[in-house]
Amino acid sequence: MPQQQDACTLLDEEHNKAMRLFEQYKAAHDDNRKRLVASELCQDLLVHMQIEDEIFYPAFQRATSDAPLVQESTREHKEARELIAKLEQNPIDARLMLELEDVILDHVNDEREKMFPEARKAKGLDLMGLAVQLEARRSELMAAHAA
Ligand SMILES: [Fe+2]
Ligand SMILES: [Fe+2]
């Protein structure tokens, strides 16, 4: 078992994995490989956004009262989901994938530079406890997707 990590570290590891998958997609030489990578990436991102929406963002908003930041982040999730829906129809569309990468990069930077530092300063936000909840919900969602 890896050492216990807080919610921000857990979420940021998922960001790093998504970045690696964007690179793998660009490096893929054939359409089958692109389809495989796109499918893993889209599923990972959907699960990641869902656990943020269900668990992390509400806890963040309760602790910080920073509603504008949560609204902006939620809007970016919506934009990403629309692109993912299009990619699921056409996973070998490299231009669409680049658009998604742009949106996700911007969004991840906001979380890293604004939301996570604010979360770590917030009083009464149990980031270790949240990590356990995020992990549990992720496992549930991954199992449901795999079924
Ligand atoms: Fe995130
Ligand atoms: Fe997010």
mmCIF file of C-alpha atoms and ligand atoms in Angstrom:
data_model
loop_
_atom_site.group_PDB
_atom_site.id
_atom_site.type_symbol
_atom_site.label_atom_id
_atom_site.label_comp_id
_atom_site.label_asym_id
_atom_site.label_seq_id
_atom_site.Cartn_x
_atom_site.Cartn_y
_atom_site.Cartn_z
ATOM 1 C CA MET A 1 0.000 0.000 0.000
ATOM 2 C CA PRO A 2 1.300 3.474 -0.825
ATOM 3 C CA GLN A 3 1.572 5.929 2.009
ATOM 4 C CA GLN A 4 -1.649 7.672 2.938
ATOM 5 C CA GLN A 5 -2.057 10.805 0.850
ATOM 6 C CA ASP A 6 -4.349 13.798 1.061
ATOM 7 C CA ALA A 7 -7.186 14.522 -1.369
ATOM 8 C CA CYS A 8 -5.240 17.086 -3.401
ATOM 9 C CA THR A 9 -2.314 14.729 -3.948
ATOM 10 C CA LEU A 10 -4.663 11.920 -4.924
ATOM 11 C CA LEU A 11 -6.489 14.120 -7.451
ATOM 12 C CA ASP A 12 -3.240 15.504 -8.812
ATOM 13 C CA GLU A 13 -1.910 12.000 -9.448
ATOM 14 C CA GLU A 14 -4.980 11.422 -11.581
ATOM 15 C CA HIS A 15 -4.175 14.654 -13.445
ATOM 16 C CA ASN A 16 -0.661 13.377 -14.100
ATOM 17 C CA LYS A 17 -1.988 10.094 -15.402
ATOM 18 C CA ALA A 18 -4.332 11.941 -17.776
ATOM 19 C CA MET A 19 -1.380 13.997 -19.062
ATOM 20 C CA ARG A 20 0.544 10.781 -19.751
ATOM 21 C CA LEU A 21 -2.428 9.393 -21.678
ATOM 22 C CA PHE A 22 -2.683 12.557 -23.812
ATOM 23 C CA GLU A 23 0.991 12.019 -24.719
ATOM 24 C CA GLN A 24 0.407 8.330 -25.466
ATOM 25 C CA TYR A 25 -2.483 9.250 -27.736
ATOM 26 C CA LYS A 26 -0.306 11.657 -29.714
ATOM 27 C CA ALA A 27 2.462 9.052 -29.957
ATOM 28 C CA ALA A 28 0.109 6.278 -31.125
ATOM 29 C CA HIS A 29 0.875 5.026 -34.617
ATOM 30 C CA ASP A 30 -2.347 3.264 -35.422
ATOM 31 C CA ASP A 31 -6.049 3.818 -34.953
ATOM 32 C CA ASN A 32 -6.593 0.793 -32.723
ATOM 33 C CA ARG A 33 -4.041 2.069 -30.265
ATOM 34 C CA LYS A 34 -5.614 5.552 -30.424
ATOM 35 C CA ARG A 35 -9.025 4.032 -29.684
ATOM 36 C CA LEU A 36 -7.684 2.135 -26.680
ATOM 37 C CA VAL A 37 -5.912 5.153 -25.229
ATOM 38 C CA ALA A 38 -8.900 7.440 -25.898
ATOM 39 C CA SER A 39 -11.241 5.029 -24.174
ATOM 40 C CA GLU A 40 -9.059 4.763 -21.055
ATOM 41 C CA LEU A 41 -8.520 8.529 -20.973
ATOM 42 C CA CYS A 42 -12.203 9.407 -21.380
ATOM 43 C CA GLN A 43 -13.268 6.944 -18.703
ATOM 44 C CA ASP A 44 -10.591 8.154 -16.282
ATOM 45 C CA LEU A 45 -11.588 11.783 -16.819
ATOM 46 C CA LEU A 46 -15.303 11.085 -16.377
ATOM 47 C CA VAL A 47 -14.697 9.243 -13.113
ATOM 48 C CA HIS A 48 -12.250 11.915 -11.946
ATOM 49 C CA MET A 49 -14.719 14.736 -12.604
ATOM 50 C CA GLN A 50 -17.562 12.818 -10.999
ATOM 51 C CA ILE A 51 -15.700 12.233 -7.723
ATOM 52 C CA GLU A 52 -14.674 15.891 -7.682
ATOM 53 C CA ASP A 53 -18.266 17.007 -8.329
ATOM 54 C CA GLU A 54 -19.760 14.644 -5.752
ATOM 55 C CA ILE A 55 -17.187 14.822 -2.970
ATOM 56 C CA PHE A 56 -14.331 17.300 -3.336
ATOM 57 C CA TYR A 57 -16.050 20.425 -4.678
ATOM 58 C CA PRO A 58 -18.932 20.402 -2.161
ATOM 59 C CA ALA A 59 -16.497 19.914 0.745
ATOM 60 C CA PHE A 60 -14.273 22.665 -0.661
ATOM 61 C CA GLN A 61 -17.195 25.032 -1.008
ATOM 62 C CA ARG A 62 -18.428 24.348 2.544
ATOM 63 C CA ALA A 63 -14.959 24.986 3.964
ATOM 64 C CA THR A 64 -13.985 28.048 1.904
ATOM 65 C CA SER A 65 -17.291 29.568 0.737
ATOM 66 C CA ASP A 66 -15.485 30.183 -2.572
ATOM 67 C CA ALA A 67 -18.562 29.683 -4.735
ATOM 68 C CA PRO A 68 -17.179 31.486 -7.837
ATOM 69 C CA LEU A 69 -14.203 29.119 -8.043
ATOM 70 C CA VAL A 70 -16.459 26.077 -7.719
ATOM 71 C CA GLN A 71 -18.848 27.454 -10.359
ATOM 72 C CA GLU A 72 -16.000 28.108 -12.770
ATOM 73 C CA SER A 73 -14.593 24.612 -12.199
ATOM 74 C CA THR A 74 -18.008 23.040 -12.684
ATOM 75 C CA ARG A 75 -18.418 24.942 -15.947
ATOM 76 C CA GLU A 76 -15.049 23.600 -17.134
ATOM 77 C CA HIS A 77 -16.141 20.053 -16.266
ATOM 78 C CA LYS A 78 -19.246 20.544 -18.391
ATOM 79 C CA GLU A 79 -17.151 21.746 -21.306
ATOM 80 C CA ALA A 80 -14.851 18.723 -20.940
ATOM 81 C CA ARG A 81 -17.804 16.320 -20.783
ATOM 82 C CA GLU A 82 -19.205 17.715 -24.029
ATOM 83 C CA LEU A 83 -15.894 17.101 -25.771
ATOM 84 C CA ILE A 84 -15.607 13.610 -24.265
ATOM 85 C CA ALA A 85 -19.093 12.771 -25.579
ATOM 86 C CA LYS A 86 -17.951 13.784 -29.076
ATOM 87 C CA LEU A 87 -14.716 11.813 -28.732
ATOM 88 C CA GLU A 88 -16.609 8.710 -27.693
ATOM 89 C CA GLN A 89 -18.354 8.938 -31.071
ATOM 90 C CA ASN A 90 -15.106 9.615 -32.892
ATOM 91 C CA PRO A 91 -12.083 8.548 -30.836
ATOM 92 C CA ILE A 92 -9.580 8.936 -33.656
ATOM 93 C CA ASP A 93 -10.308 12.620 -34.214
ATOM 94 C CA ALA A 94 -6.940 14.107 -33.190
ATOM 95 C CA ARG A 95 -8.220 17.673 -33.430
ATOM 96 C CA LEU A 96 -11.007 16.960 -30.943
ATOM 97 C CA MET A 97 -8.492 15.301 -28.639
ATOM 98 C CA LEU A 98 -6.302 18.419 -28.792
ATOM 99 C CA GLU A 99 -9.288 20.562 -27.879
ATOM 100 C CA LEU A 100 -9.959 18.328 -24.891
ATOM 101 C CA GLU A 101 -6.303 18.464 -23.882
ATOM 102 C CA ASP A 102 -6.431 22.284 -23.930
ATOM 103 C CA VAL A 103 -9.526 22.416 -21.768
ATOM 104 C CA ILE A 104 -8.144 19.853 -19.311
ATOM 105 C CA LEU A 105 -4.736 21.552 -19.098
ATOM 106 C CA ASP A 106 -6.317 24.900 -18.240
ATOM 107 C CA HIS A 107 -8.616 23.275 -15.747
ATOM 108 C CA VAL A 108 -5.861 21.271 -14.056
ATOM 109 C CA ASN A 109 -3.749 24.419 -13.748
ATOM 110 C CA ASP A 110 -6.637 26.180 -12.012
ATOM 111 C CA GLU A 111 -7.035 23.308 -9.568
ATOM 112 C CA ARG A 112 -3.302 23.141 -8.909
ATOM 113 C CA GLU A 113 -2.709 26.848 -8.582
ATOM 114 C CA LYS A 114 -5.948 28.096 -7.038
ATOM 115 C CA MET A 115 -8.135 25.380 -5.608
ATOM 116 C CA PHE A 116 -5.639 23.010 -3.984
ATOM 117 C CA PRO A 117 -3.599 25.737 -2.229
ATOM 118 C CA GLU A 118 -6.848 27.250 -0.938
ATOM 119 C CA ALA A 119 -8.064 23.819 0.193
ATOM 120 C CA ARG A 120 -4.837 23.192 2.095
ATOM 121 C CA LYS A 121 -5.179 26.508 3.927
ATOM 122 C CA ALA A 122 -8.865 26.032 4.747
ATOM 123 C CA LYS A 123 -9.768 25.289 8.325
ATOM 124 C CA GLY A 124 -11.967 22.294 8.964
ATOM 125 C CA LEU A 125 -11.315 20.591 5.640
ATOM 126 C CA ASP A 126 -10.278 17.011 6.378
ATOM 127 C CA LEU A 127 -8.165 16.288 3.308
ATOM 128 C CA MET A 128 -7.062 12.860 4.551
ATOM 129 C CA GLY A 129 -10.642 11.798 5.215
ATOM 130 C CA LEU A 130 -11.707 13.157 1.839
ATOM 131 C CA ALA A 131 -8.995 11.128 0.129
ATOM 132 C CA VAL A 132 -10.455 7.949 1.604
ATOM 133 C CA GLN A 133 -13.945 8.918 0.372
ATOM 134 C CA LEU A 134 -12.653 9.827 -3.103
ATOM 135 C CA GLU A 135 -10.782 6.545 -3.387
ATOM 136 C CA ALA A 136 -13.798 4.505 -2.323
ATOM 137 C CA ARG A 137 -16.145 6.256 -4.748
ATOM 138 C CA ARG A 138 -13.615 5.928 -7.563
ATOM 139 C CA SER A 139 -13.391 2.147 -7.021
ATOM 140 C CA GLU A 140 -17.171 1.903 -7.108
ATOM 141 C CA LEU A 141 -17.436 3.893 -10.342
ATOM 142 C CA MET A 142 -14.584 2.034 -12.051
ATOM 143 C CA ALA A 143 -16.240 -1.299 -11.188
ATOM 144 C CA ALA A 144 -19.551 -0.039 -12.603
ATOM 145 C CA HIS A 145 -17.856 1.105 -15.839
ATOM 146 C CA ALA A 146 -16.014 -2.190 -16.204
ATOM 147 C CA ALA A 147 -19.208 -4.237 -15.790
HETATM 148 FE FE FE B 1 -9.156 17.544 -11.188
HETATM 149 FE FE FE B 2 -11.757 19.178 -11.995
#
